[in-house]
Short mmCIF file of C-alpha atoms in Angstrom, two decimals:
data_model
loop_
_atom_site.label_atom_id
_atom_site.label_comp_id
_atom_site.label_asym_id
_atom_site.label_seq_id
_atom_site.Cartn_x
_atom_site.Cartn_y
_atom_site.Cartn_z
CA ASP A 1 147.31 214.47 180.77
CA GLY A 2 148.31 211.57 178.52
CA GLY A 3 146.31 210.89 175.44
CA ILE A 4 145.95 210.97 171.67
CA THR A 5 145.33 214.18 169.80
CA GLN A 6 143.85 214.24 166.32
CA SER A 7 143.57 217.36 164.24
CA PRO A 8 141.70 218.92 162.66
CA LYS A 9 138.27 217.79 163.91
CA TYR A 10 136.69 218.68 160.56
CA LEU A 11 138.46 218.73 157.19
CA PHE A 12 137.28 219.44 153.68
CA ARG A 13 138.97 218.17 150.55
CA LYS A 14 138.67 219.47 147.03
CA GLU A 15 138.81 217.20 143.99
CA GLY A 16 142.36 216.14 143.15
CA GLN A 17 143.75 217.40 146.43
CA ASN A 18 145.85 215.51 148.99
CA VAL A 19 145.08 216.17 152.64
CA THR A 20 146.93 215.10 155.77
CA LEU A 21 145.33 214.14 159.07
CA SER A 22 147.47 214.58 162.17
CA CYS A 23 147.74 212.11 165.05
CA GLU A 24 150.00 212.64 168.06
CA GLN A 25 150.22 210.57 171.24
CA ASN A 26 152.11 211.09 174.51
CA LEU A 27 151.33 207.68 176.00
CA ASN A 28 154.72 206.26 175.00
CA HIS A 29 152.94 203.56 173.01
CA ASP A 30 154.86 201.66 170.36
CA ALA A 31 151.89 200.83 168.13
CA MET A 32 149.65 203.26 166.28
CA TYR A 33 146.71 202.67 163.95
CA TRP A 34 144.41 204.41 161.50
CA TYR A 35 140.81 203.30 161.09
CA ARG A 36 138.08 204.55 158.81
CA GLN A 37 134.42 204.53 159.86
CA ASP A 38 131.50 205.03 157.48
CA PRO A 39 127.91 205.61 158.70
CA GLY A 40 126.44 202.44 160.12
CA GLN A 41 129.71 200.60 159.63
CA GLY A 42 132.34 199.32 161.96
CA LEU A 43 135.96 200.39 161.96
CA ARG A 44 138.06 199.31 158.99
CA LEU A 45 141.85 199.28 159.27
CA ILE A 46 143.80 201.50 156.88
CA TYR A 47 147.38 201.27 158.15
CA TYR A 48 149.16 200.37 161.34
CA SER A 49 152.65 200.72 162.74
CA GLN A 50 154.16 198.68 165.55
CA ILE A 51 157.51 200.45 165.62
CA VAL A 52 159.13 203.64 164.36
CA ASN A 53 160.05 203.64 160.65
CA ASP A 54 157.88 200.60 159.94
CA PHE A 55 154.22 200.24 158.99
CA GLN A 56 151.87 197.72 157.40
CA LYS A 57 148.85 198.01 155.15
CA GLY A 58 145.45 197.22 156.55
CA ASP A 59 142.35 196.07 154.70
CA ILE A 60 141.69 199.35 152.84
CA ALA A 61 145.12 200.97 152.30
CA GLU A 62 144.58 201.97 148.66
CA GLY A 63 144.54 205.74 148.21
CA TYR A 64 146.17 206.41 151.58
CA SER A 65 149.75 206.83 152.78
CA VAL A 66 151.39 207.10 156.20
CA SER A 67 154.75 207.77 157.80
CA ARG A 68 156.17 206.93 161.23
CA GLU A 69 159.30 209.02 161.66
CA LYS A 70 158.71 209.60 165.36
CA LYS A 71 157.18 207.38 168.03
CA GLU A 72 154.69 210.08 168.96
CA SER A 73 153.38 210.83 165.48
CA PHE A 74 151.54 208.86 162.77
CA PRO A 75 150.10 211.20 160.12
CA LEU A 76 147.71 209.89 157.46
CA THR A 77 147.59 211.37 153.97
CA VAL A 78 144.43 210.90 151.95
CA THR A 79 145.56 211.13 148.34
CA SER A 80 143.62 212.08 145.24
CA ALA A 81 143.60 208.38 144.36
CA GLN A 82 141.08 207.78 147.15
CA LYS A 83 137.84 208.36 145.25
CA ASN A 84 135.47 208.12 148.20
CA PRO A 85 137.26 209.79 151.10
CA THR A 86 134.23 211.08 153.02
CA ALA A 87 134.31 209.28 156.38
CA PHE A 88 135.15 209.57 160.06
CA TYR A 89 138.85 208.80 160.63
CA LEU A 90 140.06 207.46 163.95
CA CYS A 91 143.65 207.19 165.13
CA ALA A 92 144.54 204.85 167.97
CA SER A 93 147.56 203.62 169.88
CA SER A 94 148.36 200.65 172.09
CA ASP A 95 151.06 199.31 174.36
CA VAL A 96 152.08 196.09 172.64
CA LYS A 97 154.00 195.02 175.73
CA GLY A 98 150.91 195.18 177.98
CA PRO A 99 148.71 192.28 179.15
CA ASN A 100 146.12 193.20 176.57
CA GLU A 101 146.60 195.49 173.63
CA LYS A 102 143.77 197.83 174.53
CA LEU A 103 143.38 200.61 172.00
CA PHE A 104 143.27 204.23 173.07
CA PHE A 105 141.49 206.36 170.49
CA GLY A 106 141.73 209.97 169.46
CA SER A 107 138.58 212.05 169.09
CA GLY A 108 138.48 211.58 165.31
CA THR A 109 138.54 213.68 162.16
CA GLN A 110 135.49 214.03 159.92
CA LEU A 111 136.65 214.37 156.32
CA SER A 112 134.25 215.62 153.66
CA VAL A 113 134.61 216.31 149.96
CA LEU A 114 133.70 219.76 148.61
CA GLY B 1 138.19 184.54 155.77
CA GLN B 2 137.64 186.85 158.69
CA ASN B 3 134.12 187.53 159.85
CA ILE B 4 132.63 189.20 162.90
CA ASP B 5 128.84 189.41 163.16
CA GLN B 6 126.69 191.56 165.44
CA PRO B 7 123.05 192.65 165.17
CA THR B 8 122.73 196.03 163.49
CA GLU B 9 120.24 197.61 165.87
CA MET B 10 118.58 196.89 169.20
CA THR B 11 116.04 198.78 171.28
CA ALA B 12 115.27 198.59 175.00
CA THR B 13 113.67 200.60 177.78
CA GLU B 14 115.20 202.23 180.82
CA GLY B 15 115.84 199.83 183.67
CA ALA B 16 115.77 196.77 181.43
CA ILE B 17 118.51 194.25 180.62
CA VAL B 18 119.86 193.81 177.09
CA GLN B 19 122.25 191.26 175.63
CA ILE B 20 124.30 192.10 172.53
CA ASN B 21 125.71 189.06 170.76
CA CYS B 22 128.87 188.73 168.69
CA THR B 23 130.02 185.73 166.68
CA TYR B 24 133.41 185.55 165.03
CA GLN B 25 135.45 183.48 162.61
CA THR B 26 139.04 184.69 162.42
CA SER B 27 142.36 183.15 161.48
CA GLY B 28 143.86 183.95 164.89
CA PHE B 29 142.42 184.68 168.32
CA ASN B 30 144.01 186.10 171.44
CA GLY B 31 140.97 187.65 173.02
CA LEU B 32 137.87 189.76 172.42
CA PHE B 33 137.20 193.42 173.17
CA TRP B 34 133.98 195.37 173.60
CA TYR B 35 133.97 199.12 173.02
CA GLN B 36 131.23 201.71 173.43
CA GLN B 37 130.94 204.57 170.94
CA HIS B 38 128.60 207.55 171.19
CA ALA B 39 127.74 209.27 167.92
CA GLY B 40 130.60 211.38 166.57
CA GLU B 41 132.94 210.38 169.37
CA ALA B 42 135.83 207.99 169.83
CA PRO B 43 135.21 204.42 171.02
CA THR B 44 135.90 203.79 174.71
CA PHE B 45 137.03 200.50 176.21
CA LEU B 46 134.47 198.39 178.06
CA SER B 47 135.92 194.90 178.46
CA TYR B 48 138.45 192.33 177.31
CA ASN B 49 137.89 188.55 177.53
CA VAL B 50 140.65 186.01 177.07
CA LEU B 51 139.32 182.97 178.91
CA ASP B 52 135.90 181.35 178.62
CA GLY B 53 133.33 182.64 181.04
CA LEU B 54 131.69 185.76 182.36
CA GLU B 55 133.53 188.93 183.38
CA GLU B 56 131.43 191.32 185.46
CA LYS B 57 132.17 195.00 185.79
CA GLY B 58 129.40 197.01 187.41
CA ARG B 59 126.31 197.19 185.20
CA PHE B 60 128.21 195.69 182.26
CA SER B 61 129.26 192.05 181.88
CA SER B 62 130.93 190.24 179.00
CA PHE B 63 130.94 186.54 178.18
CA LEU B 64 133.20 184.49 175.94
CA SER B 65 133.07 180.97 174.53
CA ARG B 66 136.19 180.31 172.47
CA SER B 67 135.02 176.90 171.30
CA LYS B 68 131.81 178.40 169.90
CA GLY B 69 133.36 181.61 168.57
CA TYR B 70 130.80 183.57 170.55
CA SER B 71 130.66 186.49 172.93
CA TYR B 72 127.99 188.70 174.40
CA LEU B 73 127.83 192.00 176.24
CA LEU B 74 125.18 192.21 178.95
CA LEU B 75 123.95 195.63 180.06
CA LYS B 76 121.83 195.80 183.20
CA GLU B 77 119.67 198.59 184.66
CA LEU B 78 119.75 200.43 181.37
CA GLN B 79 120.03 204.20 181.41
CA MET B 80 119.38 206.71 178.63
CA LYS B 81 123.11 207.44 178.45
CA ASP B 82 123.68 203.81 177.38
CA SER B 83 122.25 204.70 173.96
CA ALA B 84 125.30 204.21 171.77
CA SER B 85 126.98 201.81 169.38
CA TYR B 86 128.68 198.76 170.84
CA LEU B 87 131.63 197.37 168.91
CA CYS B 88 132.94 193.83 169.16
CA ALA B 89 136.61 193.43 168.17
CA VAL B 90 138.88 190.40 167.92
CA ASP B 91 142.47 190.59 169.12
CA GLN B 92 144.76 188.64 166.81
CA ALA B 93 148.36 188.32 167.94
CA GLY B 94 150.84 190.41 165.99
CA THR B 95 148.34 192.49 164.08
CA ALA B 96 145.64 195.08 164.59
CA LEU B 97 142.18 194.57 166.07
CA ILE B 98 139.43 193.48 163.68
CA PHE B 99 136.11 195.15 164.39
CA GLY B 100 132.55 194.08 163.74
CA LYS B 101 130.11 196.60 162.23
CA GLY B 102 128.73 197.51 165.62
CA THR B 103 125.31 197.33 167.25
CA THR B 104 123.36 200.56 167.71
CA LEU B 105 121.41 200.43 170.97
CA SER B 106 118.52 202.84 171.54
CA VAL B 107 117.24 203.17 175.10
CA SER B 108 113.84 204.78 175.57
CA SER B 109 112.02 205.96 178.68
#
């Protein structure tokens, strides 16, 4: 079955530690996205990539980094510079050549600070 | 600036009809999405409006007025499983979707 896989589902970070959230898709989509969701809040864009080896900052990129070395993969690293990392992280992809750029979401990763 | 407004919470009873409004002010506009999100889960696609008017899809309908910067999601014959957050998102060409904060709908029996 085609879809987006995020792992792990739950992740704990210690002070000063970098952690990486995985996102893999087999939908052959060109574009991939990372959103952050805090309780009672909507989705805020961290980074997005519309093509391999290229990505753009979203509204809240500070303290995060990404790479897009393969079309299928768009990992997100939460660095120690992100002082408030506790949130639900959602990865998504879309077919930018389609009639509407509907997002397909992964099941999310809940990140908490120890 | 970019702004998308939705009510924070709404309540309704089983079998009723509820309308969730969304107003937007964005620098670009291609269309408007509605997503449903149950707690702790990923959002799922409900509808996409490009042209003015009402799009009906089963118990759910979505309306768009581009001139007024306004959309609504209409849910009919409410069921308990419709308790969820409903996210309005604006599609701007060449960039990522911008989401509102979402409306949490509670359906009671």
